[in-house]
Coordinates of C-alpha atoms and ligand atoms in Angstrom, one line a residue:
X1 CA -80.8 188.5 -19.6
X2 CA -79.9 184.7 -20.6
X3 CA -80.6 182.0 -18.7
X4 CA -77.1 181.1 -18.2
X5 CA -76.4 184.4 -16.7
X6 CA -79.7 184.8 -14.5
X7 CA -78.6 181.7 -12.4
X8 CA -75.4 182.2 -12.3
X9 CA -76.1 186.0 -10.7
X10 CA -78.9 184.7 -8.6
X11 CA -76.2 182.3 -7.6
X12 CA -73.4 184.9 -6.3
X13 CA -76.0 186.7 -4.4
X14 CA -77.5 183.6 -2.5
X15 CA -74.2 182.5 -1.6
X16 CA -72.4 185.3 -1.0
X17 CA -68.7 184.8 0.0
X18 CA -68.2 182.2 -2.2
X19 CA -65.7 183.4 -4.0
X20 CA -64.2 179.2 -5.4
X21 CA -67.6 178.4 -5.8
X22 CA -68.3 181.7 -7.8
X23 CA -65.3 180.9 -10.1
X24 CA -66.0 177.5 -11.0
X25 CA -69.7 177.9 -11.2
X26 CA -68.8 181.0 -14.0
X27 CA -66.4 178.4 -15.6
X28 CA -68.9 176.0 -16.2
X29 CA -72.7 177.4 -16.3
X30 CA -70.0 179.9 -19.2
X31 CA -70.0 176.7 -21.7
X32 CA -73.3 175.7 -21.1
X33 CA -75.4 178.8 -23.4
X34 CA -75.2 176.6 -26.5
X35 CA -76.7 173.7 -25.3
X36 CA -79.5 175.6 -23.1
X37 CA -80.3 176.7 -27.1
X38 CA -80.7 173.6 -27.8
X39 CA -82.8 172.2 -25.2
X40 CA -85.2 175.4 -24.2
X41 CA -87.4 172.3 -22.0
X42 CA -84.4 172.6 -20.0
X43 CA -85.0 176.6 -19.0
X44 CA -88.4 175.1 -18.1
X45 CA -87.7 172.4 -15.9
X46 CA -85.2 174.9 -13.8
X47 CA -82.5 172.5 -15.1
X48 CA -79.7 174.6 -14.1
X49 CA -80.9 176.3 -10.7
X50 CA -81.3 172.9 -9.6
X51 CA -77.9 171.7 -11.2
X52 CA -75.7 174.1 -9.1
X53 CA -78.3 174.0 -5.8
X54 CA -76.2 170.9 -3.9
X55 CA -78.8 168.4 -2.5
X56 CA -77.7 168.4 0.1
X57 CA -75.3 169.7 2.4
X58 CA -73.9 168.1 6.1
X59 CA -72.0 170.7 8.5
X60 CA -71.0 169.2 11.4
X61 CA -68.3 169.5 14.9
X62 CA -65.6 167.1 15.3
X63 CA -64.1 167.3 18.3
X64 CA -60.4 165.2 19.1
X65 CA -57.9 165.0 22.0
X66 CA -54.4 166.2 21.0
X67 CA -51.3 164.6 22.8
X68 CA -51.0 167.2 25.0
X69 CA -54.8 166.6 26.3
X70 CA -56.1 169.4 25.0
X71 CA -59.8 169.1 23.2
X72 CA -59.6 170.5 19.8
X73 CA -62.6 171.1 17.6
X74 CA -62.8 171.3 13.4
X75 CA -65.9 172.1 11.0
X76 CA -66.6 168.8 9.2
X77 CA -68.1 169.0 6.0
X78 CA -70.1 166.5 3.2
X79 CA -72.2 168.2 0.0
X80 CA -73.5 165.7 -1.4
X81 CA -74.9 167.6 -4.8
X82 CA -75.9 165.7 -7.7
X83 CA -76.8 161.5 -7.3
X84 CA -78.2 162.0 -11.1
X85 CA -75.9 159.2 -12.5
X86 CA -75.3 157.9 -9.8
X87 CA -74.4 157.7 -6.0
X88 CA -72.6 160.6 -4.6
X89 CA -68.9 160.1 -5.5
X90 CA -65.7 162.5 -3.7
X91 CA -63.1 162.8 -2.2
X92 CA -62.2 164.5 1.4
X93 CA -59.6 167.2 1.9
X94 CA -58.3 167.8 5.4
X95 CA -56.6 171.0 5.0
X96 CA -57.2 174.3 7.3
X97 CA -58.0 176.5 4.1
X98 CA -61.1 174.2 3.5
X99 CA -64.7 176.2 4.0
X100 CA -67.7 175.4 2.4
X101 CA -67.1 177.4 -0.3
X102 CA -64.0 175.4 -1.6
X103 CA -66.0 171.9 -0.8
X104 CA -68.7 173.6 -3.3
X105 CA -66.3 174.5 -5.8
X106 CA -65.1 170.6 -5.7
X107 CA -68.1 169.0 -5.5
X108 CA -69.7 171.0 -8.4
X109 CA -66.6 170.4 -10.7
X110 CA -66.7 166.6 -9.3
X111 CA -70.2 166.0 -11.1
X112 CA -69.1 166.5 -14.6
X113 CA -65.6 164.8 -13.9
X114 CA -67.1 161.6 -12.5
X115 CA -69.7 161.7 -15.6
X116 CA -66.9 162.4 -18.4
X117 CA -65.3 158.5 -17.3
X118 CA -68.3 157.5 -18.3
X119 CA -69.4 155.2 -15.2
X120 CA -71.9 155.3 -12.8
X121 CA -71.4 157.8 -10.2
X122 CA -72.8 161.2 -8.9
X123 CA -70.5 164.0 -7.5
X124 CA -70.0 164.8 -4.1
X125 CA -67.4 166.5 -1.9
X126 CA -66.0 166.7 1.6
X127 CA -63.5 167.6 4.3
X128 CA -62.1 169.5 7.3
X129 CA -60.1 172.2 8.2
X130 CA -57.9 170.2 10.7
X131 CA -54.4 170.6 9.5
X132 CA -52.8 167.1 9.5
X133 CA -48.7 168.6 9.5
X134 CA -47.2 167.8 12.0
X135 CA -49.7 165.5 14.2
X136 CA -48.8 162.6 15.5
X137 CA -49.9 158.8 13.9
X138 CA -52.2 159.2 16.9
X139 CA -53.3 162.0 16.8
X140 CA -54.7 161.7 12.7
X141 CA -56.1 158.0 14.2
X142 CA -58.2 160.5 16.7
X143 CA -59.3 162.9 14.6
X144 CA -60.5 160.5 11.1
X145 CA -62.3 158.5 13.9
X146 CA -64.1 161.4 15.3
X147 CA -65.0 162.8 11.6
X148 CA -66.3 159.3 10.6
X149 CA -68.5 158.6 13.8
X150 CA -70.5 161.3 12.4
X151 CA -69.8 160.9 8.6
X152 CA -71.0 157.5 8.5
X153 CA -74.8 158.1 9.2
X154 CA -75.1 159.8 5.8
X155 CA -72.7 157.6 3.4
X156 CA -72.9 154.0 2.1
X157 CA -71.8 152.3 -0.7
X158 CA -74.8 152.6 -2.9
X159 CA -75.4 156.2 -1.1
X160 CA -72.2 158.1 -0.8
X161 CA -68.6 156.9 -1.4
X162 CA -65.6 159.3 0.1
X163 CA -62.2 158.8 -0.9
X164 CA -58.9 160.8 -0.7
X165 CA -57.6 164.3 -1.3
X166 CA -55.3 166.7 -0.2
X167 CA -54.5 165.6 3.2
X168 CA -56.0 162.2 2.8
X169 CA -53.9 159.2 1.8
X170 CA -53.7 155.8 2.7
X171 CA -53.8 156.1 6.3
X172 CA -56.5 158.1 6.7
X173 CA -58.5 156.1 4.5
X174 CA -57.3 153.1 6.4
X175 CA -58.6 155.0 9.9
X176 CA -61.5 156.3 8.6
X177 CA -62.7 152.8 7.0
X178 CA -62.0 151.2 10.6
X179 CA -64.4 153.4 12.1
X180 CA -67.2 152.9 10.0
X181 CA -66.9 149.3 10.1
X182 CA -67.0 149.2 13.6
X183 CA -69.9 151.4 13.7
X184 CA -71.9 149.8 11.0
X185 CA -70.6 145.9 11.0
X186 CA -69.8 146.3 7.7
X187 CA -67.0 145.0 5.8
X188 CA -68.3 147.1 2.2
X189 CA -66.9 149.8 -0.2
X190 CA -68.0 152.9 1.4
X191 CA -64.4 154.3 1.0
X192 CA -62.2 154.0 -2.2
X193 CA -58.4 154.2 -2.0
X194 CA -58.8 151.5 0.7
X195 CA -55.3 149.5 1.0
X196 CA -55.2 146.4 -0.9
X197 CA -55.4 143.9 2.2
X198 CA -58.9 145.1 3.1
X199 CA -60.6 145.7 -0.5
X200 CA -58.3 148.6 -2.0
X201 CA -57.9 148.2 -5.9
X202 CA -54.4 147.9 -7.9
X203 CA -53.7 150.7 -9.7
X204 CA -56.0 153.6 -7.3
X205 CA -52.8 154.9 -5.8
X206 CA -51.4 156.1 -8.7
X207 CA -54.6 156.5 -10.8
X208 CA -54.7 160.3 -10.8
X209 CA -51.3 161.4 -12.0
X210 CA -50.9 158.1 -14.6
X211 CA -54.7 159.3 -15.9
X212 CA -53.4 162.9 -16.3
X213 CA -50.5 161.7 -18.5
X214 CA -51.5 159.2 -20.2
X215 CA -54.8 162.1 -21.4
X216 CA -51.6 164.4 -21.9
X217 CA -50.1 161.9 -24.1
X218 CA -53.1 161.3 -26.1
X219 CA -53.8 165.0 -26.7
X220 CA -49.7 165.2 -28.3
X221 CA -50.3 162.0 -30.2
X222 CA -53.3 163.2 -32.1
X223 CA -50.6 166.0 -32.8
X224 CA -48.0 163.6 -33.7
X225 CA -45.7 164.2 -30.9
X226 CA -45.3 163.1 -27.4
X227 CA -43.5 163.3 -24.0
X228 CA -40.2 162.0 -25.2
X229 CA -37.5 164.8 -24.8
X230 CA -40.1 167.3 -23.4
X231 CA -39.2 169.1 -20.4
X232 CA -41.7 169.2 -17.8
X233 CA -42.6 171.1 -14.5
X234 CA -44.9 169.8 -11.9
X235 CA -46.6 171.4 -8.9
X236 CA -46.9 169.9 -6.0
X237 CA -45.1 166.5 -4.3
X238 CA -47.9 165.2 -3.1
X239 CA -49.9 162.1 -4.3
X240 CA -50.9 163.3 -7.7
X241 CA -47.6 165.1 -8.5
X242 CA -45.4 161.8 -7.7
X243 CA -47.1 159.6 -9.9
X244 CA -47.9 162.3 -12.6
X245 CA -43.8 162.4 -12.6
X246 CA -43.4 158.5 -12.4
X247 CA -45.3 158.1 -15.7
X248 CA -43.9 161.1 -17.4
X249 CA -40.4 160.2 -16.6
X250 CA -41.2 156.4 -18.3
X251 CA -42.4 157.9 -21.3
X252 CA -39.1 159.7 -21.7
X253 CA -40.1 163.1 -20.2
X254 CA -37.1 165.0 -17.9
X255 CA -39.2 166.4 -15.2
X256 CA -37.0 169.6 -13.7
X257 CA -39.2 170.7 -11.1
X258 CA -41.5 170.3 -7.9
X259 CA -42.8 172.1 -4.8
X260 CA -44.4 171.8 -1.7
X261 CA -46.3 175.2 -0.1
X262 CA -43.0 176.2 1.2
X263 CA -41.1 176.6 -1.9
X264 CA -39.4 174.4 -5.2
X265 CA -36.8 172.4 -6.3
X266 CA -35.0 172.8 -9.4
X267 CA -33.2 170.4 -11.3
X268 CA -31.6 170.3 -14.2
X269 CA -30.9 167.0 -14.4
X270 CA -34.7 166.0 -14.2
X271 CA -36.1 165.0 -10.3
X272 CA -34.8 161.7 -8.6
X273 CA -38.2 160.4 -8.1
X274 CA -37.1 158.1 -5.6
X275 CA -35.5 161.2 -3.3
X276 CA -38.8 162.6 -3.7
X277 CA -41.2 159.7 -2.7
X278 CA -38.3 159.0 1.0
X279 CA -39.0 162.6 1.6
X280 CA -42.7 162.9 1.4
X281 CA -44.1 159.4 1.7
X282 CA -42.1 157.8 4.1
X283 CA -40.5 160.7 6.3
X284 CA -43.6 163.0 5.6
X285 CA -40.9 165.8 5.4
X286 CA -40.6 168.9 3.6
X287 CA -39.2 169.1 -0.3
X288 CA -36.3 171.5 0.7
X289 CA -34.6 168.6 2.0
X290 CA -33.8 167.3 -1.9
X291 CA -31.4 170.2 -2.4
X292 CA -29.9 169.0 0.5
X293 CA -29.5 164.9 -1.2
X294 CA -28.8 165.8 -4.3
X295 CA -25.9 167.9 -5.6
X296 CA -26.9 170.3 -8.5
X297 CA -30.6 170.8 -7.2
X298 CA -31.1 174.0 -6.7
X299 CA -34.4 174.5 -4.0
X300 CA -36.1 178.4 -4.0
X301 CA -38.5 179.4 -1.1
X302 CA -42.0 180.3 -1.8
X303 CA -44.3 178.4 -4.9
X304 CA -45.2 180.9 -7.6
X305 CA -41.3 181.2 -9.4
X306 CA -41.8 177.9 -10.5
X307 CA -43.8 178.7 -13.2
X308 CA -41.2 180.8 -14.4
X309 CA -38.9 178.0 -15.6
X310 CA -39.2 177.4 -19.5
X311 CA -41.1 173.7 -20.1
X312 CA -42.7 172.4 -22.8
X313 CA -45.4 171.1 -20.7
X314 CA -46.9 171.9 -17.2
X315 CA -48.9 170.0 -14.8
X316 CA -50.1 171.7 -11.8
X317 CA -50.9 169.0 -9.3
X318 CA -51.1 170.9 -5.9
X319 CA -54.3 173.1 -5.5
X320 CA -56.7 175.7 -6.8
X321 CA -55.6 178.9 -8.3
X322 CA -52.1 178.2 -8.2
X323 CA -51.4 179.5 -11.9
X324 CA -52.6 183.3 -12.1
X325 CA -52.6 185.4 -15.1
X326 CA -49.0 186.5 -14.7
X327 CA -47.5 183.0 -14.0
X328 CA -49.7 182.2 -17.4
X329 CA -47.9 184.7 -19.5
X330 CA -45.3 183.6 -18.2
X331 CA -45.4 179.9 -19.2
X332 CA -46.5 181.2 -22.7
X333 CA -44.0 183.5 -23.0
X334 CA -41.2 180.5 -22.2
X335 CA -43.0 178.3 -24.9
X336 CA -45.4 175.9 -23.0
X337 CA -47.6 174.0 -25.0
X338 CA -49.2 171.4 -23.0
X339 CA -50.7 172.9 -19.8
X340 CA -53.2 169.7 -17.9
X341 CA -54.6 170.3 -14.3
X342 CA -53.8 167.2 -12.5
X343 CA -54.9 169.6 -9.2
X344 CA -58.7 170.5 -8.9
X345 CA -58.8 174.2 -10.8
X346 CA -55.4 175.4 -10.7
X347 CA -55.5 178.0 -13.1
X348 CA -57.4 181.2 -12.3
X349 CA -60.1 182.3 -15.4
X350 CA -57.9 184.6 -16.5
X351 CA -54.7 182.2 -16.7
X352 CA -56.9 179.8 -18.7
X353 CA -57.7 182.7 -21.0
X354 CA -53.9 183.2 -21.2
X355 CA -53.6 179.7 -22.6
X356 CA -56.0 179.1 -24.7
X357 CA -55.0 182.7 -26.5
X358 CA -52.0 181.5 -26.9
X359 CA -53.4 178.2 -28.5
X360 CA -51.2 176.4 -25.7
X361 CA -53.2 172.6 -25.7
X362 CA -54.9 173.4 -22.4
X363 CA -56.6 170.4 -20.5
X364 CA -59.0 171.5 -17.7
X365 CA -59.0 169.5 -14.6
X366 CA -62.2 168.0 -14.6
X367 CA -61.2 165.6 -17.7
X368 CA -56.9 165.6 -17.0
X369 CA -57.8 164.4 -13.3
X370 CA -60.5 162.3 -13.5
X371 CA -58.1 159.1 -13.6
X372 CA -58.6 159.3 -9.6
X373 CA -62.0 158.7 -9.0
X374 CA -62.5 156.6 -12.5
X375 CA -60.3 154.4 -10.6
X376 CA -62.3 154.5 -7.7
X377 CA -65.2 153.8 -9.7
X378 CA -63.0 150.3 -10.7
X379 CA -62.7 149.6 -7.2
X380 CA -66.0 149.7 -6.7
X381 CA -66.9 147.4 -9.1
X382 CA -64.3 145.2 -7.7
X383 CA -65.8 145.6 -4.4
X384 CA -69.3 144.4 -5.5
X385 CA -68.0 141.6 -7.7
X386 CA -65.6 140.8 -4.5
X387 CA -63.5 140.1 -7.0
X388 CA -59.5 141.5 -7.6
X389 CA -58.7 142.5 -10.8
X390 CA -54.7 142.7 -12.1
X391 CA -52.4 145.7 -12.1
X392 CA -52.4 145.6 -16.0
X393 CA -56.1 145.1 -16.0
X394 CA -57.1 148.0 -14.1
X395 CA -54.2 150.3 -15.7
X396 CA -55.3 149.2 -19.2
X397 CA -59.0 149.7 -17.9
X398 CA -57.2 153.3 -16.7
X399 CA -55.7 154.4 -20.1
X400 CA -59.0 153.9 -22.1
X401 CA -60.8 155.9 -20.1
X402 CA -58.2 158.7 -20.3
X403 CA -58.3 158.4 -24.2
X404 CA -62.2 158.0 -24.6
X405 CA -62.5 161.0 -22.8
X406 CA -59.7 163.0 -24.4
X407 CA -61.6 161.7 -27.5
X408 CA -65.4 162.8 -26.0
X409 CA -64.4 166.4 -25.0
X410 CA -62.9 167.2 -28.9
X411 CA -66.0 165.8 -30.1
X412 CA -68.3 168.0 -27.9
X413 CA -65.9 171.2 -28.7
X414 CA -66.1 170.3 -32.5
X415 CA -70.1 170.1 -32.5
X416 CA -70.3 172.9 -31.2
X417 CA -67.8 174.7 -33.5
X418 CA -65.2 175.6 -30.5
X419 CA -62.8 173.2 -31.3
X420 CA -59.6 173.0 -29.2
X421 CA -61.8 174.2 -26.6
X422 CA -61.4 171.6 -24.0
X423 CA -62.7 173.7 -21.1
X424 CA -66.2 173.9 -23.3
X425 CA -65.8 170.3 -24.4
X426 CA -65.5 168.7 -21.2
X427 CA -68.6 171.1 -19.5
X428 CA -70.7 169.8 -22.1
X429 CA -69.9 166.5 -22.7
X430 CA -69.8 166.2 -18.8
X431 CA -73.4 168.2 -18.9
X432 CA -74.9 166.2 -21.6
X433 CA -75.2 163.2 -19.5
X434 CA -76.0 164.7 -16.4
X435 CA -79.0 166.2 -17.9
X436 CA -80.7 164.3 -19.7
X437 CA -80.7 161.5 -16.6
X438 CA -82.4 164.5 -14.4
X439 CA -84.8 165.3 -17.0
X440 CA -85.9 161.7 -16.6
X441 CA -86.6 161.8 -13.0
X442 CA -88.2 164.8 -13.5
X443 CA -88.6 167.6 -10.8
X444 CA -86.5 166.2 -7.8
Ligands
NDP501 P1 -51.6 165.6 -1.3 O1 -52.0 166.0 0.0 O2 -51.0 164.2 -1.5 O3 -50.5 166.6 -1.9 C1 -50.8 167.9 -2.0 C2 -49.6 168.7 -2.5 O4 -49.9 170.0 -2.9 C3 -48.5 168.8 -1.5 O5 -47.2 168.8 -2.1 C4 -48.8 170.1 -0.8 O6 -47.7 170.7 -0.2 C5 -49.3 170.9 -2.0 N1 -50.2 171.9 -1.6 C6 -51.4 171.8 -1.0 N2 -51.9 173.0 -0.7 C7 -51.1 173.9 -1.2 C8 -51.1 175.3 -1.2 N3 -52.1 176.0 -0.7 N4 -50.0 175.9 -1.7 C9 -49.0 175.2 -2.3 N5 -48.9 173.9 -2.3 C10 -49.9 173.2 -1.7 O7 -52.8 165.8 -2.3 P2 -53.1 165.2 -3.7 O8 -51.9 165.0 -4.5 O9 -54.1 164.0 -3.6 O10 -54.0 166.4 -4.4 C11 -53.4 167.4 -5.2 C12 -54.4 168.0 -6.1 O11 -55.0 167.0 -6.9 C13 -55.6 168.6 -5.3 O12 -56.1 169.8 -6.0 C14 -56.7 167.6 -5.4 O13 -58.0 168.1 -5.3 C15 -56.4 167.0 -6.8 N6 -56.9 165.7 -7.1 C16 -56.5 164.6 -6.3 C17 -57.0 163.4 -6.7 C18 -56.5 162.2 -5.9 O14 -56.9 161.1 -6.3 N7 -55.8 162.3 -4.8 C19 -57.9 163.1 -7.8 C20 -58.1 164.3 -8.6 C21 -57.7 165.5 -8.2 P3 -47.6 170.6 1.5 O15 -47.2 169.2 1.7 O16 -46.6 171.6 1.8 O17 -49.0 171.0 2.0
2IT502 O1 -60.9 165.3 -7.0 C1 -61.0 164.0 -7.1 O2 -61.5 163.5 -8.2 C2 -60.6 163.2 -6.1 N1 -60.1 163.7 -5.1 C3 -60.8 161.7 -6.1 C4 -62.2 161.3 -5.8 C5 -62.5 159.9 -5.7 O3 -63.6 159.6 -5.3 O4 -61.7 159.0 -6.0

């Protein structure tokens, strides 16, 4: 049996019921045969059993008060898995689907995301399953101070930086980052996505969905074409989704489509972002309500028929395994030919077989999304300089990144004769790095 194969059974049967970690570890250790034949020292040095073996994982309870009294208790979570590159570097989720499993799954993707921008940080990965809908301000101010009285013993900034995911914005950040400087008496960067009174960087809000279209756009230019005139459907309206739209929209995109997990919206005259941001950022309310504002949108209960409206280009920018093989034929079948995962692996194996059979111009998440924590990456530097860097700084710093690693994972496809394979490109060029730093610190 190949190496490749040997850990990645020896992985589904040490940690069984798995079944997100199982996928994405297949994804990745998948790519990675051609360079193990390259580099037999690394079969040797137990490269890869230690590469998907986190380094270390934090369970813990986090008990809150609810408004009505009542103590309620959640699993916290923090896998802190490679620090190769770099400290540990992730977001949290709060979101009552989230098990260890899926914080593996992220944490193991986040390592070769956060080394494809190319700066210095390692990948890590955490969360809850406290379900944030519908609690009061207070109640969110309860439980993220809970969560980080026992989160903060194990992070730092040169140890462990958190940041946001689903279910954590800008006010959990902002609660969160209270606690732990009351704790610790330190005013530092532990958390990125901080607001930008208290050492938040320009640009970090909308990092994620700009990075996923300007990557998009770079992909169609080396094509000659581009966004202007395409039609494009979006998953999702949360943080990654709006801004994804926002920058599509300016480069003369008509975006026709959105959801939330109750259902989508549909319009043919392309989404009034600004409906779309009152509804979810300021009322925190439910996406149904923009059939009800705007006349001609057309709003469909439950997710999965969106992918049945013709685009040119996708962007799933909700959460994992949203696109399945049918909603991929689908898309194919309706002409898609940009599909980029602004959401952390959206498409099932089997969809992204779909698309790349189809030759449909198929960027994996780990490069179309890594704008996010790139930018986080900016504020950090920001935050050790203690220095504030412009909106066009930081967006132009943003939009290089994007291209150089649009530019990196074609290389790393080409080399090693899969080219157009941006699911292999990214793994390796992601690996490459990641590698050769463990190598150096030998057996640890
Ligand atoms: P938000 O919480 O801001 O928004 C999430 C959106 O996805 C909401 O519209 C939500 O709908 C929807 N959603 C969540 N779960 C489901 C589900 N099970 N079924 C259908 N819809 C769902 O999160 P973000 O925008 O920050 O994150 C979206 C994706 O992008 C995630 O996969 C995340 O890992 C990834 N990502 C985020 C980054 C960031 O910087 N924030 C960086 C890189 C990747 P509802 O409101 O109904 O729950
Ligand atoms: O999946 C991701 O890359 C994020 N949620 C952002 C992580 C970060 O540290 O900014």
């Amino acid at each position: 049996m190949k190496y490749v194969e040997k850990v990645l059974e020896t992985l589904k049967a040490q940690n069984p019921n798995e079944p997100e970690f199982h996928q994405a570890a297949t994804e990745i250790l998948s790519s990675l045969q051609v360079v193990i034949e390259k580099h037999p020292e690394y079969e040797k040095a137990g490269l890869l059993e230690r590469f998907v073996e986190p380094e270390r994982v934090v369970m813990f309870r986090v008990p809150w008060v609810d408004d009505q009294g009542n103590v309620q208790v959640n699993k916290g979570y923090r896998v802190q898995f490679n620090s190769a590159i770099g400290p540990y570097k992730g977001g949290l989720r709060f979101h009552p689907s989230v098990n260890l499993s899926i914080i593996k799954f992220l944490g193991l993707e986040q390592i070769l995301k956060n080394s494809l921008t190319g700066l210095p940080i390692g990948g890590g990965k955490g969360g809850s399953n406290f379900d944030p809908k519908g609690k009061s301000d207070r109640e969110i101010m309860a439980f993220c101070q809970s969560f980080m009285t026992e989160l903060q013993r194990h992070i730092g900034q040169d140890t462990d930086v958190p940041a946001g995911d689903i279910g954590v914005g800008g006010r959990e950040i902002g609660f969160l980052f209270g606690q732990y400087k009351r704790i610790r008496d330190e005013h530092v960067g532990v958390l990125t996505g901080r607001g930008l009174t208290y050492g938040g960087s320009l640009v970090r809000t909308e990092a994620t969905g700009y990075g996923l279209v300007y990557i998009t756009a770079e992909a169609m230019k080396q094509r000659n074409d581009s966004f202007e005139g395409k039609t494009v459907v979006i998953s999702g309206s949360g943080n990654v989704a709006i801004y994804a739209c926002q920058k599509a929209q300016s480069l003369g995109a008509k975006v026709v489509a959105m959801y939330d997990s109750n259902g989508y919206v549909y319009d043919p005259e392309g989404i009034k972002l600004d409906v779309v941001r009152d509804i979810k950022e300021v009322k925190r309310g439910r996406i149904k309500e923009y059939a009800e504002r705007v006349p001609g949108a057309v709003y469909t209960e439950g997710c999965k028929g969106i992918w049945s409206l013709p685009c040119d280009v996708a962007l799933p920018c909700a959460t994992q395994n949203e696109i399945d093989e049918a909603s991929a034929e689908l898309l194919v079948k309706n002409g898609v030919k940009y599909v980029a995962e602004g959401a952390n692996m959206p498409s099932t194996l089997k969809a992204i077989e779909v698309f790349q059979n189809a030759g449909v111009v198929f960027l994996p998440a780990k490069a179309a999304n890594a704008g996010g924590v790139a930018t986080s990456a900016l504020e950090m530097a920001q935050s050790s300089q203690r220095l504030f860097w412009t909106f066009e700084e930081v967006d132009k710093k943003l939009n290089d990144i994007m291209v150089n690693i649009y530019h990196n994972i074609d290389k790393a496809a080409k080399k090693y004769g899969m080219e157009g394979n941006y699911v292999a490109g990214a793994n390796i060029a992601g690996f490459e790095k990641v590698a050769e730093a463990m190598m150096a610190h030998g057996i640890v």
